[in-house]
PDB file of C-alpha atoms in Angstrom:
ATOM      1  CA  MET A1114       5.548   3.188  21.096  1.00 30.00           C
ATOM      2  CA  HIS A1115       7.924   0.512  20.214  1.00 33.00           C
ATOM      3  CA  GLY A1116       7.284  -1.386  23.458  1.00 35.00           C
ATOM      4  CA  GLN A1117       3.368  -1.382  23.036  1.00 38.00           C
ATOM      5  CA  PHE A1118       3.821  -2.229  19.325  1.00 39.00           C
ATOM      6  CA  GLU A1119       5.991  -5.430  20.182  1.00 40.00           C
ATOM      7  CA  GLN A1120       3.286  -6.527  22.752  1.00 38.00           C
ATOM      8  CA  HIS A1121       0.321  -6.049  20.596  1.00 41.00           C
ATOM      9  CA  VAL A1122       1.371  -6.821  16.965  1.00 45.00           C
ATOM     10  CA  VAL A1123       4.007  -9.392  16.997  1.00 45.00           C
ATOM     11  CA  PRO A1124       1.508 -12.157  18.070  1.00 43.00           C
ATOM     12  CA  HIS A1125      -0.485 -11.726  15.173  1.00 48.00           C
ATOM     13  CA  LEU A1126       2.532 -12.326  12.756  1.00 48.00           C
ATOM     14  CA  PRO A1127       2.705 -15.732  11.044  1.00 44.00           C
ATOM     15  CA  VAL A1128       5.582 -17.903  12.463  1.00 37.00           C
ATOM     16  CA  GLY A1129       7.486 -20.854  11.298  1.00 37.00           C
ATOM     17  CA  PRO A1130       9.259 -21.933   7.916  1.00 37.00           C
ATOM     18  CA  SER A1131       6.194 -21.461   6.088  1.00 47.00           C
ATOM     19  CA  HIS A1132       6.572 -17.681   6.465  1.00 61.00           C
ATOM     20  CA  GLN A1133       8.514 -17.706   3.356  1.00 74.00           C
ATOM     21  CA  VAL A1134       7.201 -17.841  -0.100  1.00 89.00           C
ATOM     22  CA  ALA A1135       9.330 -18.723  -3.085  1.00 91.00           C
ATOM     23  CA  PRO A1136      11.044 -16.019  -5.066  1.00 94.00           C
ATOM     24  CA  VAL A1137       9.635 -14.848  -8.399  1.00 95.00           C
ATOM     25  CA  VAL A1138      11.810 -14.487 -11.526  1.00 95.00           C
ATOM     26  CA  LYS A1139      10.463 -12.777 -14.566  1.00 92.00           C
ATOM     27  CA  GLY A1140      12.995 -11.459 -17.322  1.00 91.00           C
ATOM     28  CA  LEU A1141      15.745  -9.422 -15.749  1.00 94.00           C
ATOM     29  CA  TRP A1142      14.429  -9.354 -12.492  1.00 96.00           C
ATOM     30  CA  ARG A1143      13.940 -11.577  -9.200  1.00 96.00           C
ATOM     31  CA  GLY A1144      11.329 -10.675  -6.570  1.00 96.00           C
ATOM     32  CA  ARG A1145      11.660 -12.204  -2.946  1.00 96.00           C
ATOM     33  CA  LEU A1146      11.184 -11.652   0.711  1.00 95.00           C
ATOM     34  CA  ALA A1147      14.048 -10.070   2.645  1.00 94.00           C
ATOM     35  CA  GLU A1148      15.615 -12.968   4.471  1.00 92.00           C
ATOM     36  CA  ASN A1149      18.227 -11.159   6.881  1.00 92.00           C
ATOM     37  CA  ALA A1150      19.445  -7.743   8.363  1.00 93.00           C
ATOM     38  CA  MET A1151      21.465  -7.069   5.229  1.00 95.00           C
ATOM     39  CA  ASP A1152      18.400  -7.319   2.901  1.00 95.00           C
ATOM     40  CA  ARG A1153      16.441  -5.026   5.094  1.00 95.00           C
ATOM     41  CA  ALA A1154      19.294  -2.531   5.065  1.00 95.00           C
ATOM     42  CA  ALA A1155      19.295  -2.622   1.201  1.00 96.00           C
ATOM     43  CA  ALA A1156      15.356  -1.922   1.238  1.00 96.00           C
ATOM     44  CA  LEU A1157      15.840   0.846   3.761  1.00 96.00           C
ATOM     45  CA  GLU A1158      18.800   2.412   1.554  1.00 96.00           C
ATOM     46  CA  LEU A1159      16.551   2.354  -1.590  1.00 96.00           C
ATOM     47  CA  ARG A1160      13.524   3.825   0.483  1.00 95.00           C
ATOM     48  CA  SER A1161      15.587   6.448   2.137  1.00 95.00           C
ATOM     49  CA  ALA A1162      16.958   7.585  -1.338  1.00 94.00           C
ATOM     50  CA  GLN A1163      13.355   7.928  -2.660  1.00 93.00           C
ATOM     51  CA  PHE A1164      11.574   9.344   0.182  1.00 91.00           C
ATOM     52  CA  ARG A1165      14.057  11.577   2.231  1.00 91.00           C
ATOM     53  CA  ASP A1166      16.943  12.328  -0.345  1.00 88.00           C
ATOM     54  CA  GLY A1167      19.079   9.920   1.493  1.00 83.00           C
ATOM     55  CA  ASP A1168      18.171  10.682   4.943  1.00 91.00           C
ATOM     56  CA  VAL A1169      17.142   7.657   7.178  1.00 91.00           C
ATOM     57  CA  ASP A1170      13.526   6.480   6.299  1.00 92.00           C
ATOM     58  CA  GLU A1171      12.857   3.865   9.288  1.00 92.00           C
ATOM     59  CA  ASP A1172      10.421   3.479  12.016  1.00 91.00           C
ATOM     60  CA  ALA A1173       9.423   0.818  14.697  1.00 89.00           C
ATOM     61  CA  LEU A1174       7.104  -0.973  12.117  1.00 92.00           C
ATOM     62  CA  ASP A1175      10.154  -2.027   9.911  1.00 93.00           C
ATOM     63  CA  GLU A1176      11.343  -4.561  12.754  1.00 90.00           C
ATOM     64  CA  VAL A1177       8.007  -6.608  12.351  1.00 89.00           C
ATOM     65  CA  CYS A1178       6.897  -6.012   8.762  1.00 92.00           C
ATOM     66  CA  ARG A1179       8.157  -8.218   5.970  1.00 93.00           C
ATOM     67  CA  HIS A1180      10.168  -6.447   3.100  1.00 95.00           C
ATOM     68  CA  VAL A1181       9.854  -7.414  -0.521  1.00 96.00           C
ATOM     69  CA  LEU A1182      12.904  -6.795  -2.683  1.00 97.00           C
ATOM     70  CA  VAL A1183      12.918  -6.687  -6.554  1.00 97.00           C
ATOM     71  CA  GLU A1184      16.525  -7.063  -7.840  1.00 97.00           C
ATOM     72  CA  PRO A1185      18.559  -8.077 -10.903  1.00 96.00           C
ATOM     73  CA  VAL A1186      18.808 -11.592 -11.505  1.00 96.00           C
ATOM     74  CA  ASP A1187      22.561 -11.167 -12.256  1.00 94.00           C
ATOM     75  CA  GLY A1188      23.061  -9.235  -8.929  1.00 91.00           C
ATOM     76  CA  GLY A1189      23.084  -5.876  -7.572  1.00 93.00           C
ATOM     77  CA  PRO A1190      21.234  -3.788  -5.311  1.00 95.00           C
ATOM     78  CA  PRO A1191      17.075  -3.854  -5.352  1.00 97.00           C
ATOM     79  CA  VAL A1192      15.433  -1.473  -7.834  1.00 97.00           C
ATOM     80  CA  ALA A1193      12.029  -1.671  -5.984  1.00 96.00           C
ATOM     81  CA  THR A1194      10.963  -2.291  -2.500  1.00 97.00           C
ATOM     82  CA  PHE A1195       7.903  -2.401  -0.231  1.00 97.00           C
ATOM     83  CA  ARG A1196       6.903  -3.788   3.174  1.00 96.00           C
ATOM     84  CA  PHE A1197       3.922  -5.354   4.503  1.00 95.00           C
ATOM     85  CA  LEU A1198       2.439  -6.174   7.996  1.00 94.00           C
ATOM     86  CA  HIS A1199       0.446  -9.171   8.317  1.00 93.00           C
ATOM     87  CA  LEU A1200      -2.293  -9.445  11.013  1.00 92.00           C
ATOM     88  CA  SER A1201      -4.404 -12.319  11.607  1.00 90.00           C
ATOM     89  CA  ASP A1202      -7.663 -10.156  11.840  1.00 92.00           C
ATOM     90  CA  GLY A1203      -8.648  -6.531  12.423  1.00 93.00           C
ATOM     91  CA  ALA A1204      -8.001  -6.636  16.217  1.00 91.00           C
ATOM     92  CA  GLY A1205      -4.576  -5.021  16.040  1.00 90.00           C
ATOM     93  CA  ILE A1206      -5.483  -2.521  13.352  1.00 93.00           C
ATOM     94  CA  ALA A1207      -5.189   0.512  15.580  1.00 90.00           C
ATOM     95  CA  LEU A1208      -1.337  -0.103  15.622  1.00 87.00           C
ATOM     96  CA  THR A1209      -0.863  -0.013  11.806  1.00 94.00           C
ATOM     97  CA  TYR A1210       0.854   2.782  10.116  1.00 95.00           C
ATOM     98  CA  SER A1211      -2.296   3.736   8.620  1.00 96.00           C
ATOM     99  CA  ALA A1212      -4.242   4.037  11.789  1.00 96.00           C
ATOM    100  CA  GLN A1213      -1.852   7.066  12.901  1.00 94.00           C
ATOM    101  CA  PHE A1214      -3.655   9.046  10.294  1.00 97.00           C
ATOM    102  CA  TYR A1215      -7.246   7.470   9.975  1.00 98.00           C
ATOM    103  CA  ASP A1216      -9.851   6.202  12.261  1.00 98.00           C
ATOM    104  CA  LEU A1217     -10.089   2.723  11.325  1.00 97.00           C
ATOM    105  CA  GLY A1218     -12.392   1.668  14.084  1.00 96.00           C
ATOM    106  CA  ARG A1219     -14.977   0.235  11.711  1.00 96.00           C
ATOM    107  CA  MET A1220     -12.280  -2.492  10.629  1.00 96.00           C
ATOM    108  CA  LYS A1221     -11.308  -3.676  13.971  1.00 94.00           C
ATOM    109  CA  ASP A1222     -14.042  -6.409  13.938  1.00 93.00           C
ATOM    110  CA  TYR A1223     -12.834  -7.807  10.572  1.00 95.00           C
ATOM    111  CA  ASP A1224     -12.503 -11.429  10.967  1.00 93.00           C
ATOM    112  CA  GLN A1225     -10.042 -12.297   8.278  1.00 94.00           C
ATOM    113  CA  PRO A1226      -6.232 -12.037   7.939  1.00 93.00           C
ATOM    114  CA  VAL A1227      -5.264  -8.601   6.660  1.00 94.00           C
ATOM    115  CA  LEU A1228      -2.028  -7.032   5.071  1.00 95.00           C
ATOM    116  CA  GLU A1229      -0.916  -3.534   5.463  1.00 96.00           C
ATOM    117  CA  ILE A1230       1.121  -2.447   2.389  1.00 96.00           C
ATOM    118  CA  GLY A1231       3.424   0.511   2.495  1.00 95.00           C
ATOM    119  CA  ARG A1232       6.671   2.330   1.513  1.00 95.00           C
ATOM    120  CA  PHE A1233       6.358   1.066  -2.174  1.00 94.00           C
ATOM    121  CA  CYS A1234       9.108   2.742  -4.173  1.00 94.00           C
ATOM    122  CA  THR A1235      11.249   2.072  -7.218  1.00 94.00           C
ATOM    123  CA  GLN A1236      14.789   3.409  -8.284  1.00 93.00           C
ATOM    124  CA  ASP A1237      14.825   6.412 -10.356  1.00 90.00           C
ATOM    125  CA  GLY A1238      14.888   5.792 -14.157  1.00 89.00           C
ATOM    126  CA  ILE A1239      13.244   2.216 -13.813  1.00 86.00           C
ATOM    127  CA  VAL A1240      10.783   1.969 -16.660  1.00 85.00           C
ATOM    128  CA  ASP A1241      10.471  -2.010 -17.158  1.00 87.00           C
ATOM    129  CA  GLY A1242       7.073  -2.870 -16.207  1.00 88.00           C
ATOM    130  CA  ASP A1243       8.254  -6.266 -15.347  1.00 91.00           C
ATOM    131  CA  VAL A1244       9.718  -4.753 -12.107  1.00 93.00           C
ATOM    132  CA  LEU A1245       6.209  -3.949 -10.461  1.00 91.00           C
ATOM    133  CA  ARG A1246       4.692  -7.172 -11.907  1.00 92.00           C
ATOM    134  CA  VAL A1247       7.584  -9.060 -10.081  1.00 95.00           C
ATOM    135  CA  GLY A1248       6.751  -7.243  -6.904  1.00 94.00           C
ATOM    136  CA  TRP A1249       3.015  -7.832  -7.213  1.00 93.00           C
ATOM    137  CA  ALA A1250       3.724 -11.580  -8.077  1.00 95.00           C
ATOM    138  CA  VAL A1251       5.417 -12.100  -4.669  1.00 95.00           C
ATOM    139  CA  LEU A1252       2.619 -10.481  -2.958  1.00 95.00           C
ATOM    140  CA  THR A1253       0.172 -12.450  -4.788  1.00 95.00           C
ATOM    141  CA  ARG A1254       1.794 -15.548  -3.680  1.00 94.00           C
ATOM    142  CA  TYR A1255       1.673 -14.437  -0.178  1.00 94.00           C
ATOM    143  CA  VAL A1256      -1.817 -13.513  -0.300  1.00 94.00           C
ATOM    144  CA  ASP A1257      -2.983 -16.882  -1.556  1.00 93.00           C
ATOM    145  CA  ALA A1258      -0.665 -18.889   0.883  1.00 92.00           C
ATOM    146  CA  TYR A1259      -2.111 -17.140   3.927  1.00 92.00           C
ATOM    147  CA  GLY A1260      -5.801 -16.680   2.917  1.00 93.00           C
ATOM    148  CA  ILE A1261      -5.566 -12.684   3.081  1.00 94.00           C
ATOM    149  CA  GLY A1262      -8.983 -11.227   3.150  1.00 96.00           C
ATOM    150  CA  ILE A1263      -8.104  -7.499   2.561  1.00 97.00           C
ATOM    151  CA  MET A1264      -5.034  -5.231   1.728  1.00 96.00           C
ATOM    152  CA  PHE A1265      -4.916  -1.834   2.642  1.00 97.00           C
ATOM    153  CA  GLY A1266      -2.310   1.063   2.925  1.00 97.00           C
ATOM    154  CA  CYS A1267      -1.824   4.786   2.204  1.00 97.00           C
ATOM    155  CA  SER A1268      -1.618   5.853  -1.551  1.00 96.00           C
ATOM    156  CA  SER A1269       0.387   9.022  -1.901  1.00 96.00           C
ATOM    157  CA  PHE A1270       0.348  12.044  -4.258  1.00 97.00           C
ATOM    158  CA  PRO A1271       3.283  14.266  -4.572  1.00 95.00           C
ATOM    159  CA  GLY A1272       3.167  17.729  -2.902  1.00 96.00           C
ATOM    160  CA  ASN A1273       0.845  18.858  -0.307  1.00 97.00           C
ATOM    161  CA  ASP A1274      -1.747  20.798  -2.664  1.00 97.00           C
ATOM    162  CA  VAL A1275      -4.899  18.708  -3.381  1.00 97.00           C
ATOM    163  CA  SER A1276      -6.284  21.333  -5.747  1.00 96.00           C
ATOM    164  CA  ILE A1277      -4.022  20.496  -8.632  1.00 97.00           C
ATOM    165  CA  TYR A1278      -5.323  16.930  -8.521  1.00 98.00           C
ATOM    166  CA  ARG A1279      -8.969  18.122  -8.974  1.00 97.00           C
ATOM    167  CA  ASP A1280      -9.898  15.779 -11.924  1.00 98.00           C
ATOM    168  CA  GLY A1281      -8.246  12.624 -10.073  1.00 98.00           C
ATOM    169  CA  LEU A1282      -9.801  13.316  -6.738  1.00 98.00           C
ATOM    170  CA  ALA A1283     -13.293  14.065  -8.240  1.00 98.00           C
ATOM    171  CA  LEU A1284     -13.086  10.759 -10.014  1.00 98.00           C
ATOM    172  CA  LEU A1285     -12.200   8.970  -6.617  1.00 98.00           C
ATOM    173  CA  LYS A1286     -15.174  10.700  -5.293  1.00 97.00           C
ATOM    174  CA  GLU A1287     -17.374   9.770  -7.981  1.00 97.00           C
ATOM    175  CA  ARG A1288     -16.573   6.036  -8.343  1.00 97.00           C
ATOM    176  CA  TYR A1289     -14.319   4.507  -5.754  1.00 98.00           C
ATOM    177  CA  LEU A1290     -15.248   5.899  -2.117  1.00 98.00           C
ATOM    178  CA  ALA A1291     -14.975   3.110   0.461  1.00 97.00           C
ATOM    179  CA  PRO A1292     -18.102   1.092   1.371  1.00 95.00           C
ATOM    180  CA  GLU A1293     -19.847   2.616   4.397  1.00 94.00           C
ATOM    181  CA  ARG A1294     -19.043  -0.358   6.660  1.00 94.00           C
ATOM    182  CA  TRP A1295     -15.267   0.087   6.197  1.00 94.00           C
ATOM    183  CA  ARG A1296     -14.951   3.875   5.403  1.00 96.00           C
ATOM    184  CA  PRO A1297     -12.088   5.379   7.502  1.00 97.00           C
ATOM    185  CA  GLY A1298     -12.961   8.390   9.746  1.00 97.00           C
ATOM    186  CA  ILE A1299     -11.126  11.596  10.070  1.00 97.00           C
ATOM    187  CA  LYS A1300      -8.276  11.451  12.647  1.00 97.00           C
ATOM    188  CA  ALA A1301      -5.147  13.506  11.380  1.00 97.00           C
ATOM    189  CA  ALA A1302      -4.749  17.230  12.206  1.00 94.00           C
ATOM    190  CA  GLU A1303      -4.533  18.420   8.581  1.00 97.00           C
ATOM    191  CA  THR A1304      -6.969  16.892   6.031  1.00 98.00           C
ATOM    192  CA  ALA A1305      -8.741  17.698   2.989  1.00 98.00           C
ATOM    193  CA  LYS A1306     -12.375  16.510   2.556  1.00 98.00           C
ATOM    194  CA  TYR A1307     -12.118  16.136  -1.331  1.00 97.00           C
ATOM    195  CA  SER A1308     -15.494  14.465  -1.454  1.00 96.00           C
ATOM    196  CA  GLU A1309     -17.172  17.675  -0.770  1.00 97.00           C
ATOM    197  CA  MET A1310     -14.476  20.041  -2.147  1.00 96.00           C
ATOM    198  CA  PHE A1311     -15.047  18.598  -5.633  1.00 96.00           C
ATOM    199  CA  MET A1312     -18.772  17.592  -4.961  1.00 94.00           C
ATOM    200  CA  ASP A1313     -20.271  19.456  -8.052  1.00 93.00           C
ATOM    201  CA  TYR A1314     -17.229  19.027 -10.325  1.00 95.00           C
ATOM    202  CA  LYS A1315     -17.293  16.400 -13.180  1.00 95.00           C
ATOM    203  CA  PRO A1316     -13.922  14.961 -13.755  1.00 97.00           C
ATOM    204  CA  THR A1317     -12.259  14.393 -17.194  1.00 96.00           C
ATOM    205  CA  LEU A1318     -11.316  10.946 -17.152  1.00 95.00           C
ATOM    206  CA  LYS A1319      -8.099  11.512 -19.330  1.00 96.00           C
ATOM    207  CA  ALA A1320      -7.032  14.202 -16.898  1.00 97.00           C
ATOM    208  CA  ALA A1321      -7.864  12.069 -13.756  1.00 97.00           C
ATOM    209  CA  ASN A1322      -5.803   9.096 -15.114  1.00 94.00           C
ATOM    210  CA  GLN A1323      -2.820  11.291 -15.569  1.00 96.00           C
ATOM    211  CA  GLN A1324      -3.229  12.651 -12.077  1.00 97.00           C
ATOM    212  CA  LEU A1325      -3.725   9.328 -10.109  1.00 97.00           C
ATOM    213  CA  PRO A1326      -0.333   7.791  -9.006  1.00 94.00           C
ATOM    214  CA  SER A1327       0.078   4.489 -10.889  1.00 90.00           C
ATOM    215  CA  LEU A1328      -0.044   2.400  -7.469  1.00 91.00           C
ATOM    216  CA  LEU A1329      -3.399   3.724  -6.826  1.00 96.00           C
ATOM    217  CA  ARG A1330      -4.491   3.108 -10.298  1.00 95.00           C
ATOM    218  CA  THR A1331      -3.254  -0.569  -9.985  1.00 93.00           C
ATOM    219  CA  TYR A1332      -5.314  -0.871  -6.597  1.00 95.00           C
ATOM    220  CA  LEU A1333      -8.287   0.593  -8.408  1.00 96.00           C
ATOM    221  CA  THR A1334      -8.204  -1.985 -11.331  1.00 94.00           C
ATOM    222  CA  MET A1335      -8.532  -4.673  -8.525  1.00 95.00           C
ATOM    223  CA  GLY A1336     -11.684  -3.175  -7.219  1.00 96.00           C
ATOM    224  CA  GLY A1337     -10.101  -1.015  -4.719  1.00 97.00           C
ATOM    225  CA  TRP A1338     -11.728   1.833  -2.730  1.00 98.00           C
ATOM    226  CA  VAL A1339     -10.607   5.005  -0.904  1.00 98.00           C
ATOM    227  CA  SER A1340     -11.409   7.320   1.992  1.00 98.00           C
ATOM    228  CA  ASP A1341     -13.507  10.283   1.501  1.00 98.00           C
ATOM    229  CA  HIS A1342     -10.709  12.642   2.693  1.00 98.00           C
ATOM    230  CA  ALA A1343      -7.003  13.036   2.118  1.00 98.00           C
ATOM    231  CA  VAL A1344      -4.276  13.381   4.684  1.00 98.00           C
ATOM    232  CA  ILE A1345      -1.607  16.377   4.289  1.00 98.00           C
ATOM    233  CA  ASP A1346       1.849  14.876   5.040  1.00 95.00           C
ATOM    234  CA  ARG A1347       4.242  17.655   5.588  1.00 94.00           C
ATOM    235  CA  ASP A1348       6.873  15.328   6.737  1.00 90.00           C
ATOM    236  CA  LEU A1349       7.183  13.641   3.449  1.00 90.00           C
ATOM    237  CA  GLY A1350       6.016  16.414   1.223  1.00 93.00           C
ATOM    238  CA  THR A1351       3.006  14.346   0.120  1.00 96.00           C
ATOM    239  CA  PHE A1352      -0.734  13.983   0.654  1.00 97.00           C
ATOM    240  CA  HIS A1353      -2.465  10.411   0.780  1.00 98.00           C
ATOM    241  CA  VAL A1354      -5.628   8.543   0.764  1.00 98.00           C
ATOM    242  CA  PHE A1355      -6.587   5.233   2.602  1.00 98.00           C
ATOM    243  CA  THR A1356      -7.051   2.749   0.015  1.00 98.00           C
ATOM    244  CA  GLY A1357      -8.426  -0.862   0.603  1.00 97.00           C
ATOM    245  CA  VAL A1358      -8.800  -3.780  -1.627  1.00 97.00           C
ATOM    246  CA  GLU A1359     -10.833  -7.056  -0.673  1.00 97.00           C
ATOM    247  CA  ILE A1360      -9.508  -9.968  -2.206  1.00 96.00           C
ATOM    248  CA  SER A1361     -12.910 -11.429  -2.876  1.00 95.00           C
ATOM    249  CA  ALA A1362     -13.881  -8.524  -4.858  1.00 94.00           C
ATOM    250  CA  ILE A1363     -10.836  -8.426  -7.229  1.00 95.00           C
ATOM    251  CA  PRO A1364     -12.324  -9.162 -10.876  1.00 93.00           C
ATOM    252  CA  GLU A1365     -11.820 -12.841 -11.933  1.00 93.00           C
ATOM    253  CA  THR A1366      -9.855 -11.781 -14.980  1.00 93.00           C
ATOM    254  CA  ARG A1367      -7.578  -9.560 -12.895  1.00 92.00           C
ATOM    255  CA  LYS A1368      -7.104 -12.634 -10.463  1.00 91.00           C
ATOM    256  CA  ARG A1369      -5.924 -14.697 -13.274  1.00 92.00           C
ATOM    257  CA  LEU A1370      -3.387 -12.229 -14.597  1.00 90.00           C
ATOM    258  CA  LEU A1371      -1.857 -11.839 -11.187  1.00 90.00           C
ATOM    259  CA  ARG A1372      -1.704 -15.526 -10.638  1.00 92.00           C
ATOM    260  CA  ALA A1373      -0.202 -16.061 -14.004  1.00 90.00           C
ATOM    261  CA  ASP A1374       2.542 -13.641 -12.987  1.00 90.00           C
ATOM    262  CA  ALA A1375       3.097 -15.543  -9.637  1.00 88.00           C
ATOM    263  CA  ALA A1376       2.876 -19.074 -11.079  1.00 83.00           C
TER     264      ALA A1376
END
């Protein structure tokens, strides 16, 4: 896979000094793009602690993704991180992380730049909302700088049992399914078609909001949409739904708030 990945994905990545965006500082935190192997190692160390109890969490995509770090302004290791893959259009979408689990054939003709976002995590015990705002601010600067048309990724729920998230998934079914033109098809071996499982169930909004992961809720406030099925990930002990956000569909009030943080 590694050789094929290098051949097809790297040419889509932006090059040159403009590849960087300026760091964002807010309160106690600084968000920035990783600049060297040491930065990437710090991101992978935090990821490994959060996703695999310290076992190494790394794949071939890490070599061509950009990594974002949120760290204390007065020094110290990152407290949050995520990665993103920049493609010039949908032509290389079959080689993304998400495409391992979802049939994304409907998106291959997408003609604007795209970002796949993944491995978003924070250090245990971090409750300062500025941490996530700083991370999003770095991403906002990048999206604006490169005219990104759509962001997407996999939004994970803890555990493999979809039934305990009945209200949350029923709400996704009721309000947030992907438009037909982009809707992912089934590809993974183990899936749960929650749009059918909870077809006749009316969710309680309070319970649904408590069950939806915070990152997914953030995407949804930006006009995001999701796949009609979940993929069971036995490797990480989670299940996830494909999630997309078209930049042009983000509400203007939300755009202003994101850009204010990124200013």
